[in-house]
Amino acid sequence: QAQLLESGGGLVQPGGSLRLSCTTSENMFGFEVLAWYRQAPGKERELVASRPRFGSPNYVDSVKGRFTLIRDNAKNTISLQMNDLKPEDTAIYYCNAGGGGREVWGQGTQVTVSS
């Protein structure tokens, strides 16, 4: 059973930056899609950014121009660089890996944007 290990959450002021990292326990190329989701209190989980095995990343409109997916194949890590953070970005962020009939989730990491 593959595992995803997340790190990098925390408290940051509006306008600040954070980088979330997700490391897979096996070769990332075994997954068709790698993604980050988030879930804010009282809201449904939403897809923030995703990247197919071969292709360009996609972002939800609310984070375009502020968030960037960074893939490091040598380290089996996909990171989410988050700049110009806003209070509405506050949520638990989850790493997700899928493909080949399976789906794996990370444990989640809290991001709080507040002054």
PDB file of C-alpha atoms in Angstrom:
ATOM      1  CA  GLN A   1       0.000   0.000   0.000  1.00  0.00           C
ATOM      2  CA  ALA A   2       1.520   3.273  -1.127  1.00  0.00           C
ATOM      3  CA  GLN A   3       1.733   6.100   1.378  1.00  0.00           C
ATOM      4  CA  LEU A   4       1.907   9.863   1.032  1.00  0.00           C
ATOM      5  CA  LEU A   5       3.784  11.946   3.596  1.00  0.00           C
ATOM      6  CA  GLU A   6       2.926  15.639   3.752  1.00  0.00           C
ATOM      7  CA  SER A   7       4.762  18.493   5.403  1.00  0.00           C
ATOM      8  CA  GLY A   8       4.973  22.272   5.381  1.00  0.00           C
ATOM      9  CA  GLY A   9       1.712  23.588   6.776  1.00  0.00           C
ATOM     10  CA  GLY A  10       1.475  26.295   9.403  1.00  0.00           C
ATOM     11  CA  LEU A  11       0.340  29.795  10.283  1.00  0.00           C
ATOM     12  CA  VAL A  12       1.157  32.676   7.960  1.00  0.00           C
ATOM     13  CA  GLN A  13       0.041  36.274   7.615  1.00  0.00           C
ATOM     14  CA  PRO A  14      -1.953  37.449   4.592  1.00  0.00           C
ATOM     15  CA  GLY A  15       0.370  38.027   1.672  1.00  0.00           C
ATOM     16  CA  GLY A  16       2.854  35.476   2.949  1.00  0.00           C
ATOM     17  CA  SER A  17       4.091  32.227   1.424  1.00  0.00           C
ATOM     18  CA  LEU A  18       4.227  28.561   2.322  1.00  0.00           C
ATOM     19  CA  ARG A  19       5.422  25.452   0.531  1.00  0.00           C
ATOM     20  CA  LEU A  20       3.679  22.149   1.095  1.00  0.00           C
ATOM     21  CA  SER A  21       5.505  18.955   0.178  1.00  0.00           C
ATOM     22  CA  CYS A  22       4.176  15.466  -0.494  1.00  0.00           C
ATOM     23  CA  THR A  23       6.523  12.501  -0.763  1.00  0.00           C
ATOM     24  CA  THR A  24       5.319   9.179  -2.122  1.00  0.00           C
ATOM     25  CA  SER A  25       6.567   5.872  -0.759  1.00  0.00           C
ATOM     26  CA  GLU A  26       6.964   4.538  -4.288  1.00  0.00           C
ATOM     27  CA  ASN A  27       7.927   5.862  -7.702  1.00  0.00           C
ATOM     28  CA  MET A  28       5.633   8.744  -8.625  1.00  0.00           C
ATOM     29  CA  PHE A  29       5.367   7.506 -12.191  1.00  0.00           C
ATOM     30  CA  GLY A  30       3.211   4.697 -10.855  1.00  0.00           C
ATOM     31  CA  PHE A  31       0.398   7.234 -10.497  1.00  0.00           C
ATOM     32  CA  GLU A  32      -1.484   8.802 -13.371  1.00  0.00           C
ATOM     33  CA  VAL A  33      -2.322  11.987 -11.502  1.00  0.00           C
ATOM     34  CA  LEU A  34      -0.865  13.782  -8.492  1.00  0.00           C
ATOM     35  CA  ALA A  35      -2.911  16.495  -6.864  1.00  0.00           C
ATOM     36  CA  TRP A  36      -3.516  18.746  -3.890  1.00  0.00           C
ATOM     37  CA  TYR A  37      -6.987  19.213  -2.420  1.00  0.00           C
ATOM     38  CA  ARG A  38      -8.149  21.376   0.451  1.00  0.00           C
ATOM     39  CA  GLN A  39     -11.079  21.434   2.823  1.00  0.00           C
ATOM     40  CA  ALA A  40     -12.097  24.517   4.746  1.00  0.00           C
ATOM     41  CA  PRO A  41     -14.348  24.317   7.837  1.00  0.00           C
ATOM     42  CA  GLY A  42     -17.945  23.726   6.835  1.00  0.00           C
ATOM     43  CA  LYS A  43     -17.076  23.313   3.158  1.00  0.00           C
ATOM     44  CA  GLU A  44     -16.606  20.416   0.799  1.00  0.00           C
ATOM     45  CA  ARG A  45     -13.179  19.243  -0.220  1.00  0.00           C
ATOM     46  CA  GLU A  46     -12.056  20.949  -3.422  1.00  0.00           C
ATOM     47  CA  LEU A  47      -9.349  20.264  -5.973  1.00  0.00           C
ATOM     48  CA  VAL A  48      -6.678  22.959  -5.821  1.00  0.00           C
ATOM     49  CA  ALA A  49      -4.100  21.767  -8.331  1.00  0.00           C
ATOM     50  CA  SER A  50      -3.307  18.616 -10.253  1.00  0.00           C
ATOM     51  CA  ARG A  51      -0.715  17.308 -12.623  1.00  0.00           C
ATOM     52  CA  PRO A  52      -1.016  14.287 -14.883  1.00  0.00           C
ATOM     53  CA  ARG A  53       1.895  11.904 -15.339  1.00  0.00           C
ATOM     54  CA  PHE A  54       2.711  13.515 -18.667  1.00  0.00           C
ATOM     55  CA  GLY A  55       1.289  16.982 -19.085  1.00  0.00           C
ATOM     56  CA  SER A  56       0.864  20.417 -17.674  1.00  0.00           C
ATOM     57  CA  PRO A  57      -0.539  21.254 -14.252  1.00  0.00           C
ATOM     58  CA  ASN A  58      -4.053  22.581 -13.755  1.00  0.00           C
ATOM     59  CA  TYR A  59      -5.227  24.982 -11.080  1.00  0.00           C
ATOM     60  CA  VAL A  60      -8.554  26.075  -9.675  1.00  0.00           C
ATOM     61  CA  ASP A  61      -9.297  29.661 -10.716  1.00  0.00           C
ATOM     62  CA  SER A  62      -8.993  31.032  -7.182  1.00  0.00           C
ATOM     63  CA  VAL A  63      -5.288  30.115  -6.943  1.00  0.00           C
ATOM     64  CA  LYS A  64      -4.092  30.735 -10.504  1.00  0.00           C
ATOM     65  CA  GLY A  65      -1.072  33.018 -10.526  1.00  0.00           C
ATOM     66  CA  ARG A  66      -0.439  32.425  -6.818  1.00  0.00           C
ATOM     67  CA  PHE A  67       0.106  28.663  -6.433  1.00  0.00           C
ATOM     68  CA  THR A  68       2.583  26.516  -8.351  1.00  0.00           C
ATOM     69  CA  LEU A  69       3.020  22.749  -8.487  1.00  0.00           C
ATOM     70  CA  ILE A  70       6.658  21.654  -8.407  1.00  0.00           C
ATOM     71  CA  ARG A  71       7.552  18.079  -9.228  1.00  0.00           C
ATOM     72  CA  ASP A  72      10.865  16.483  -8.172  1.00  0.00           C
ATOM     73  CA  ASN A  73      11.057  13.051  -9.769  1.00  0.00           C
ATOM     74  CA  ALA A  74      14.350  12.167  -8.113  1.00  0.00           C
ATOM     75  CA  LYS A  75      12.826  12.650  -4.661  1.00  0.00           C
ATOM     76  CA  ASN A  76       9.325  11.347  -5.526  1.00  0.00           C
ATOM     77  CA  THR A  77       7.971  14.623  -4.229  1.00  0.00           C
ATOM     78  CA  ILE A  78       5.322  16.990  -5.487  1.00  0.00           C
ATOM     79  CA  SER A  79       5.208  20.345  -3.764  1.00  0.00           C
ATOM     80  CA  LEU A  80       2.701  23.163  -3.748  1.00  0.00           C
ATOM     81  CA  GLN A  81       4.303  26.600  -3.580  1.00  0.00           C
ATOM     82  CA  MET A  82       1.724  29.043  -2.271  1.00  0.00           C
ATOM     83  CA  ASN A  83       2.363  32.780  -2.580  1.00  0.00           C
ATOM     84  CA  ASP A  84       0.260  35.831  -1.733  1.00  0.00           C
ATOM     85  CA  LEU A  85      -1.831  33.765   0.645  1.00  0.00           C
ATOM     86  CA  LYS A  86      -5.277  35.015   1.602  1.00  0.00           C
ATOM     87  CA  PRO A  87      -7.480  34.244   4.618  1.00  0.00           C
ATOM     88  CA  GLU A  88      -9.791  32.270   2.310  1.00  0.00           C
ATOM     89  CA  ASP A  89      -6.905  29.867   1.636  1.00  0.00           C
ATOM     90  CA  THR A  90      -7.202  28.632   5.217  1.00  0.00           C
ATOM     91  CA  ALA A  91      -7.939  24.915   5.102  1.00  0.00           C
ATOM     92  CA  ILE A  92      -6.554  21.450   5.616  1.00  0.00           C
ATOM     93  CA  TYR A  93      -4.569  20.541   2.528  1.00  0.00           C
ATOM     94  CA  TYR A  94      -4.410  16.956   1.314  1.00  0.00           C
ATOM     95  CA  CYS A  95      -2.075  15.309  -1.139  1.00  0.00           C
ATOM     96  CA  ASN A  96      -3.689  12.804  -3.504  1.00  0.00           C
ATOM     97  CA  ALA A  97      -2.273  10.243  -5.906  1.00  0.00           C
ATOM     98  CA  GLY A  98      -4.426   8.235  -8.289  1.00  0.00           C
ATOM     99  CA  GLY A  99      -4.472   5.920 -11.248  1.00  0.00           C
ATOM    100  CA  GLY A 100      -4.643   2.258 -12.158  1.00  0.00           C
ATOM    101  CA  GLY A 101      -7.794   1.776 -10.124  1.00  0.00           C
ATOM    102  CA  ARG A 102      -6.381   3.038  -6.864  1.00  0.00           C
ATOM    103  CA  GLU A 103      -6.370   6.286  -4.964  1.00  0.00           C
ATOM    104  CA  VAL A 104      -4.156   7.286  -2.048  1.00  0.00           C
ATOM    105  CA  TRP A 105      -4.564  10.243   0.332  1.00  0.00           C
ATOM    106  CA  GLY A 106      -2.144  11.921   2.663  1.00  0.00           C
ATOM    107  CA  GLN A 107      -3.028  12.662   6.270  1.00  0.00           C
ATOM    108  CA  GLY A 108      -3.565  16.371   5.658  1.00  0.00           C
ATOM    109  CA  THR A 109      -1.711  19.447   6.811  1.00  0.00           C
ATOM    110  CA  GLN A 110      -3.263  22.596   8.261  1.00  0.00           C
ATOM    111  CA  VAL A 111      -2.709  25.956   6.590  1.00  0.00           C
ATOM    112  CA  THR A 112      -3.963  29.011   8.462  1.00  0.00           C
ATOM    113  CA  VAL A 113      -3.756  32.495   6.968  1.00  0.00           C
ATOM    114  CA  SER A 114      -4.421  35.126   9.586  1.00  0.00           C
ATOM    115  CA  SER A 115      -3.039  38.374  10.915  1.00  0.00           C
TER     116      SER A 115
END
